[in-house]
GROMACS .gro file of C-alpha atoms in nm:
model
  298
    1MET     CA    1   0.329 -12.095  -2.141
    2ALA     CA    2   0.278 -12.103  -1.764
    3ASN     CA    3   0.381 -11.806  -1.554
    4THR     CA    4   0.713 -11.870  -1.377
    5SER     CA    5   0.566 -11.741  -1.050
    6THR     CA    6   0.256 -11.960  -1.059
    7LEU     CA    7   0.235 -12.190  -0.758
    8THR     CA    8   0.228 -12.564  -0.808
    9ALA     CA    9  -0.071 -12.772  -0.701
   10GLU     CA   10   0.140 -12.904  -0.413
   11GLN     CA   11   0.221 -12.551  -0.294
   12VAL     CA   12  -0.144 -12.449  -0.308
   13GLN     CA   13  -0.241 -12.754  -0.104
   14GLN     CA   14   0.031 -12.683   0.151
   15PHE     CA   15  -0.095 -12.325   0.188
   16GLN     CA   16  -0.450 -12.447   0.242
   17ASN     CA   17  -0.339 -12.711   0.493
   18ASP     CA   18  -0.087 -12.509   0.696
   19GLY     CA   19  -0.223 -12.155   0.652
   20PHE     CA   20   0.111 -12.029   0.527
   21LEU     CA   21   0.373 -12.091   0.259
   22ILE     CA   22   0.723 -11.960   0.192
   23VAL     CA   23   0.802 -11.903  -0.176
   24ARG     CA   24   1.174 -11.864  -0.233
   25ASP     CA   25   1.355 -11.629  -0.471
   26VAL     CA   26   1.050 -11.502  -0.658
   27ILE     CA   27   1.072 -11.120  -0.624
   28SER     CA   28   1.350 -10.950  -0.818
   29ASP     CA   29   1.576 -10.677  -0.682
   30GLU     CA   30   1.424 -10.444  -0.940
   31ALA     CA   31   1.079 -10.499  -0.788
   32VAL     CA   32   1.180 -10.383  -0.439
   33LYS     CA   33   1.432 -10.116  -0.540
   34PRO     CA   34   1.175  -9.832  -0.587
   35LEU     CA   35   1.031  -9.891  -0.239
   36ILE     CA   36   1.375  -9.899  -0.078
   37HIS     CA   37   1.454  -9.572  -0.258
   38ASP     CA   38   1.135  -9.419  -0.112
   39LEU     CA   39   1.229  -9.538   0.237
   40GLU     CA   40   1.582  -9.401   0.206
   41GLU     CA   41   1.425  -9.067   0.118
   42LEU     CA   42   1.192  -9.094   0.417
   43VAL     CA   43   1.488  -9.161   0.649
   44GLU     CA   44   1.666  -8.859   0.503
   45ASN     CA   45   1.359  -8.645   0.574
   46LEU     CA   46   1.349  -8.771   0.933
   47THR     CA   47   1.717  -8.684   0.967
   48SER     CA   48   1.654  -8.328   0.848
   49ALA     CA   49   1.362  -8.292   1.089
   50ALA     CA   50   1.571  -8.412   1.383
   51LEU     CA   51   1.847  -8.166   1.291
   52ASP     CA   52   1.597  -7.880   1.262
   53GLN     CA   53   1.457  -7.961   1.607
   54GLY     CA   54   1.803  -7.972   1.759
   55ILE     CA   55   1.778  -8.327   1.889
   56LEU     CA   56   2.039  -8.465   1.648
   57ASP     CA   57   2.397  -8.350   1.604
   58GLN     CA   58   2.522  -8.281   1.252
   59ASP     CA   59   2.815  -8.516   1.318
   60HIS     CA   60   2.579  -8.811   1.375
   61THR     CA   61   2.365  -8.829   1.059
   62TYR     CA   62   2.524  -9.155   0.935
   63THR     CA   63   2.490  -9.062   0.568
   64ASP     CA   64   2.728  -9.341   0.464
   65SER     CA   65   2.550  -9.617   0.657
   66PRO     CA   66   2.364  -9.893   0.473
   67PHE     CA   67   1.985  -9.894   0.447
   68ALA     CA   68   1.943 -10.168   0.708
   69GLN     CA   69   2.144  -9.976   0.970
   70ARG     CA   70   2.081  -9.604   0.935
   71LEU     CA   71   1.740  -9.557   1.098
   72ALA     CA   72   1.853  -9.749   1.406
   73GLN     CA   73   2.170  -9.543   1.433
   74LEU     CA   74   1.975  -9.220   1.402
   75GLY     CA   75   1.732  -9.332   1.670
   76SER     CA   76   2.017  -9.401   1.912
   77ALA     CA   77   2.184  -9.067   1.831
   78CYS     CA   78   1.874  -8.854   1.896
   79SER     CA   79   1.875  -8.685   2.236
   80GLU     CA   80   1.501  -8.751   2.277
   81PRO     CA   81   1.439  -9.125   2.332
   82ASN     CA   82   1.193  -9.289   2.092
   83TRP     CA   83   1.165  -8.972   1.879
   84ILE     CA   84   1.244  -9.156   1.556
   85TRP     CA   85   0.976  -9.418   1.617
   86LYS     CA   86   0.709  -9.163   1.709
   87GLU     CA   87   0.783  -8.956   1.397
   88TYR     CA   88   0.778  -9.265   1.177
   89ARG     CA   89   0.440  -9.362   1.324
   90LYS     CA   90   0.298  -9.015   1.248
   91ILE     CA   91   0.355  -9.072   0.876
   92GLY     CA   92   0.080  -9.333   0.872
   93LYS     CA   93   0.022  -9.560   0.574
   94LEU     CA   94   0.293  -9.503   0.314
   95LYS     CA   95   0.142  -9.449  -0.029
   96THR     CA   96   0.457  -9.391  -0.231
   97PRO     CA   97   0.516  -9.496  -0.594
   98GLY     CA   98   0.743  -9.774  -0.468
   99VAL     CA   99   0.465  -9.921  -0.254
  100PHE     CA  100   0.225  -9.919  -0.549
  101HIS     CA  101   0.486 -10.065  -0.786
  102LEU     CA  102   0.558 -10.359  -0.558
  103ARG     CA  103   0.196 -10.430  -0.466
  104ARG     CA  104   0.099 -10.475  -0.831
  105HIS     CA  105   0.420 -10.642  -0.950
  106PRO     CA  106   0.333 -10.922  -1.198
  107ASP     CA  107   0.537 -11.191  -1.019
  108LEU     CA  108   0.349 -11.121  -0.696
  109LEU     CA  109   0.010 -11.118  -0.869
  110ASP     CA  110   0.090 -11.448  -1.043
  111ILE     CA  111   0.133 -11.606  -0.699
  112ILE     CA  112  -0.192 -11.455  -0.576
  113GLU     CA  113  -0.378 -11.567  -0.888
  114SER     CA  114  -0.275 -11.926  -0.807
  115LEU     CA  115  -0.470 -11.894  -0.480
  116ILE     CA  116  -0.771 -11.674  -0.551
  117GLY     CA  117  -0.800 -11.653  -0.931
  118PRO     CA  118  -0.745 -11.367  -1.178
  119GLU     CA  119  -0.992 -11.114  -1.031
  120ILE     CA  120  -0.765 -10.956  -0.769
  121LEU     CA  121  -0.818 -10.664  -0.532
  122ALA     CA  122  -0.517 -10.518  -0.355
  123HIS     CA  123  -0.671 -10.515  -0.007
  124PRO     CA  124  -0.699 -10.186   0.187
  125GLN     CA  125  -0.495 -10.332   0.474
  126TYR     CA  126  -0.119 -10.324   0.419
  127ALA     CA  127   0.184 -10.191   0.606
  128VAL     CA  128   0.548 -10.096   0.561
  129ARG     CA  129   0.723 -10.194   0.883
  130ALA     CA  130   1.045 -10.079   1.045
  131LYS     CA  131   1.125 -10.310   1.337
  132LEU     CA  132   1.385 -10.125   1.543
  133PRO     CA  133   1.648 -10.298   1.759
  134ASP     CA  134   1.531 -10.423   2.100
  135HIS     CA  135   1.220 -10.207   2.071
  136ILE     CA  136   0.912 -10.320   2.262
  137HIS     CA  137   0.683 -10.095   2.057
  138THR     CA  138   0.750 -10.292   1.737
  139GLU     CA  139   0.683 -10.634   1.885
  140VAL     CA  140   0.360 -10.787   1.751
  141PRO     CA  141   0.177 -11.045   1.968
  142TRP     CA  142   0.011 -11.365   1.855
  143HIS     CA  143  -0.285 -11.269   1.639
  144GLN     CA  144  -0.491 -11.347   1.332
  145ASP     CA  145  -0.516 -11.079   1.064
  146MET     CA  146  -0.893 -11.125   1.080
  147GLY     CA  147  -0.873 -11.009   1.442
  148TYR     CA  148  -0.797 -10.658   1.314
  149LEU     CA  149  -1.077 -10.655   1.056
  150ALA     CA  150  -1.457 -10.639   1.071
  151ASP     CA  151  -1.494 -11.017   1.058
  152ASP     CA  152  -1.875 -11.008   1.035
  153ASP     CA  153  -1.836 -10.851   0.692
  154ALA     CA  154  -1.539 -11.051   0.569
  155SER     CA  155  -1.602 -11.381   0.745
  156ASN     CA  156  -1.609 -11.577   0.418
  157THR     CA  157  -1.337 -11.384   0.234
  158LEU     CA  158  -1.003 -11.552   0.169
  159ILE     CA  159  -0.744 -11.280   0.234
  160VAL     CA  160  -0.387 -11.367   0.138
  161ASN     CA  161  -0.106 -11.166   0.292
  162CYS     CA  162   0.230 -11.140   0.116
  163TRP     CA  163   0.493 -11.064   0.378
  164ILE     CA  164   0.796 -10.935   0.186
  165PRO     CA  165   1.131 -10.868   0.353
  166LEU     CA  166   1.332 -10.567   0.234
  167VAL     CA  167   1.635 -10.693   0.428
  168PRO     CA  168   1.700 -11.055   0.533
  169ALA     CA  169   1.451 -11.148   0.808
  170THR     CA  170   1.595 -11.385   1.067
  171ALA     CA  171   1.510 -11.510   1.414
  172GLN     CA  172   1.769 -11.263   1.541
  173ASN     CA  173   1.617 -10.951   1.386
  174GLY     CA  174   1.251 -11.033   1.442
  175CYS     CA  175   1.108 -11.249   1.163
  176LEU     CA  176   0.757 -11.394   1.183
  177GLN     CA  177   0.654 -11.709   1.365
  178VAL     CA  178   0.345 -11.903   1.257
  179LEU     CA  179   0.131 -12.163   1.435
  180CYS     CA  180   0.108 -12.428   1.166
  181GLY     CA  181  -0.249 -12.530   1.084
  182SER     CA  182  -0.410 -12.271   1.312
  183ASN     CA  183  -0.606 -12.138   1.013
  184HIS     CA  184  -0.854 -12.422   1.076
  185CYS     CA  185  -0.941 -12.300   1.427
  186GLY     CA  186  -1.190 -12.032   1.326
  187ASN     CA  187  -1.191 -11.685   1.476
  188ILE     CA  188  -1.007 -11.671   1.809
  189PRO     CA  189  -1.092 -11.395   2.061
  190HIS     CA  190  -0.860 -11.095   2.044
  191GLU     CA  191  -0.819 -10.871   2.347
  192LYS     CA  192  -0.644 -10.551   2.437
  193LEU     CA  193  -0.307 -10.649   2.581
  194THR     CA  194  -0.164 -10.306   2.664
  195ASP     CA  195  -0.270  -9.944   2.712
  196ASP     CA  196   0.056  -9.813   2.564
  197PRO     CA  197  -0.046  -9.582   2.275
  198ASP     CA  198   0.288  -9.628   2.099
  199THR     CA  199   0.258 -10.006   2.074
  200GLN     CA  200   0.230 -10.127   1.715
  201ALA     CA  201  -0.035 -10.391   1.790
  202PRO     CA  202  -0.201 -10.351   2.133
  203VAL     CA  203  -0.461 -10.620   2.055
  204GLY     CA  204  -0.378 -10.989   2.032
  205ILE     CA  205  -0.449 -11.342   2.154
  206ARG     CA  206  -0.382 -11.430   2.516
  207ASP     CA  207  -0.163 -11.735   2.579
  208GLU     CA  208  -0.449 -11.932   2.731
  209ASN     CA  209  -0.650 -11.894   2.411
  210LEU     CA  210  -0.376 -12.008   2.174
  211PRO     CA  211  -0.456 -12.325   1.977
  212GLU     CA  212  -0.216 -12.616   1.969
  213GLY     CA  213   0.022 -12.634   1.677
  214GLU     CA  214   0.387 -12.642   1.578
  215VAL     CA  215   0.554 -12.302   1.597
  216ILE     CA  216   0.740 -12.239   1.269
  217THR     CA  217   1.005 -11.965   1.261
  218CYS     CA  218   0.985 -11.820   0.910
  219GLU     CA  219   1.328 -11.689   0.814
  220VAL     CA  220   1.312 -11.531   0.470
  221ASP     CA  221   1.564 -11.353   0.249
  222VAL     CA  222   1.518 -11.060   0.013
  223GLY     CA  223   1.341 -11.206  -0.291
  224ASP     CA  224   1.135 -11.451  -0.084
  225VAL     CA  225   0.767 -11.411   0.001
  226LEU     CA  226   0.591 -11.547   0.309
  227LEU     CA  227   0.223 -11.610   0.231
  228THR     CA  228  -0.020 -11.622   0.523
  229MET     CA  229  -0.395 -11.678   0.542
  230GLU     CA  230  -0.625 -11.437   0.725
  231ARG     CA  231  -0.689 -11.680   1.014
  232VAL     CA  232  -0.347 -11.835   1.066
  233VAL     CA  233  -0.205 -11.735   1.405
  234HIS     CA  234   0.129 -11.555   1.384
  235ARG     CA  235   0.351 -11.300   1.559
  236SER     CA  236   0.683 -11.124   1.510
  237LEU     CA  237   0.984 -11.165   1.736
  238THR     CA  238   1.198 -10.903   1.906
  239ASN     CA  239   1.480 -10.755   1.699
  240LYS     CA  240   1.800 -10.846   1.884
  241THR     CA  241   2.041 -10.700   1.625
  242ASP     CA  242   2.173 -10.348   1.571
  243GLY     CA  243   1.992 -10.306   1.236
  244VAL     CA  244   1.632 -10.245   1.126
  245ARG     CA  245   1.415 -10.528   0.998
  246TRP     CA  246   1.234 -10.354   0.712
  247SER     CA  247   0.940 -10.532   0.549
  248ILE     CA  248   0.609 -10.476   0.373
  249ASP     CA  249   0.296 -10.683   0.405
  250SER     CA  250   0.049 -10.657   0.118
  251ARG     CA  251  -0.290 -10.832   0.130
  252TYR     CA  252  -0.514 -10.945  -0.156
  253CYS     CA  253  -0.862 -11.085  -0.196
  254GLY     CA  254  -1.113 -11.151  -0.473
  255LEU     CA  255  -1.279 -10.855  -0.644
  256GLY     CA  256  -1.624 -10.772  -0.507
  257LEU     CA  257  -1.577 -10.954  -0.177
  258PRO     CA  258  -1.605 -10.784   0.164
  259THR     CA  259  -1.264 -10.671   0.291
  260GLY     CA  260  -1.339 -10.602   0.657
  261ARG     CA  261  -1.223 -10.246   0.593
  262ASN     CA  262  -1.494 -10.141   0.354
  263GLU     CA  263  -1.463  -9.773   0.446
  264VAL     CA  264  -1.109  -9.762   0.298
  265PRO     CA  265  -1.050  -9.828  -0.074
  266GLY     CA  266  -0.834 -10.103  -0.212
  267PHE     CA  267  -0.745 -10.103  -0.581
  268VAL     CA  268  -0.799 -10.341  -0.870
  269ALA     CA  269  -0.463 -10.508  -0.929
  270ARG     CA  270  -0.566 -10.762  -1.195
  271SER     CA  271  -0.884 -10.847  -1.384
  272ASP     CA  272  -0.930 -11.073  -1.687
  273GLN     CA  273  -1.303 -10.999  -1.696
  274ASP     CA  274  -1.271 -10.620  -1.703
  275PRO     CA  275  -0.914 -10.497  -1.764
  276GLN     CA  276  -1.037 -10.138  -1.780
  277ARG     CA  277  -1.094 -10.149  -1.403
  278ILE     CA  278  -0.725 -10.210  -1.327
  279THR     CA  279  -0.555  -9.926  -1.141
  280GLN     CA  280  -0.265  -9.850  -1.372
  281SER     CA  281  -0.067  -9.579  -1.193
  282HIS     CA  282   0.030  -9.444  -0.855
  283GLU     CA  283  -0.166  -9.127  -0.932
  284GLU     CA  284  -0.483  -9.330  -0.993
  285TRP     CA  285  -0.435  -9.508  -0.661
  286ILE     CA  286  -0.403  -9.181  -0.470
  287ARG     CA  287  -0.710  -9.046  -0.650
  288LEU     CA  288  -0.917  -9.333  -0.505
  289PHE     CA  289  -0.854  -9.189  -0.159
  290THR     CA  290  -0.898  -8.824  -0.242
  291ASP     CA  291  -1.218  -8.888  -0.439
  292SER     CA  292  -1.357  -9.081  -0.141
  293GLY     CA  293  -1.258  -8.812   0.108
  294ILE     CA  294  -1.038  -9.060   0.292
  295ASP     CA  295  -0.744  -8.941   0.504
  296LEU     CA  296  -0.428  -9.040   0.314
  297ALA     CA  297  -0.269  -9.151   0.642
  298ARG     CA  298  -0.521  -9.435   0.677
   0.00000   0.00000   0.00000
C-alpha cells in the first residue's frame, strides 16, 4: 500500500518546474509537539536568565501567555533592548530531542523519498527560527540556499528544504516568498548586504541581480510543509504582528552526496540498502558531533 505522505507524480513535476511546493495538512500535531515543548522550556530558561540579571521584573514573566506570544512579550519587557534576541542567538543550532524527532518523522521522510529516493541524509544545514515582531535582525533577504553552502562541492546535489511552521505563517507575521521558477537560473551571486553582526542573514542577492519570476507568498498553517529546492530564490517578510513566527527548516539530500557543509555531520534518516546505518536516537545524533570534535553550537 502506498504511503499516505508520498507525493503524486504531478506534485513532483510541479516541484521540479517551480522550485517549490506546498504540501497541506501532512504533519500531525504529535510530530511537532516535542519540539514546541523544547522551545517552551528554552523560553522559560531565557526568562530565568533575564530575572537573574535584573533586566526583567518578576511581574512581567507572562507565564500564562501562549507559545506564539510569550517570547515577544518577554523581549518587550526586558530593560535591555534586543537582549532576548542576542541570548537566543548565542544558543546556536538547537539539537534537542524534539528537533531530532521531527527531522526523522516518517511522514516527512515519505515526502522526501518521493523526490530523492529512499537513501536519505538529514543535511547538516537546518535551523529553528524565532521571527520576532518588527525586528530587522530576523528579516532574511532574497537568497538561494546554495548561496550559503560550498557550491563547488555540492553543485550537483539536489537539496530539499522542508520549511515547517510551528505557528501559522502568514504575510502579516513574516512567511516566505518564493520567485517561481528561479531554480532554473543557476547560481546567482550573493554579496554581503550589511555589516550588522546581529543580522540573521547578512549575505543575499542584490535587487539588480534578481531573476524575473512571479513572486509567490507562501502562507502555510501548522501541519503544512513548504518544500524548496536549493537554488530557488526566496526570502522571508517582516513580522508585523505582536507574536513570534516560529518555524524549523530541515534539509535533506541523497546519502553519499556532497552537502556543501562537509565539515559538519548530517545523519542517516532512511536507508533501504543499509538500515543499520540509520541514526535511531537523539543520543546517537549528538554522538556524531562529539565523536567528530564538532562544536555542538554549529
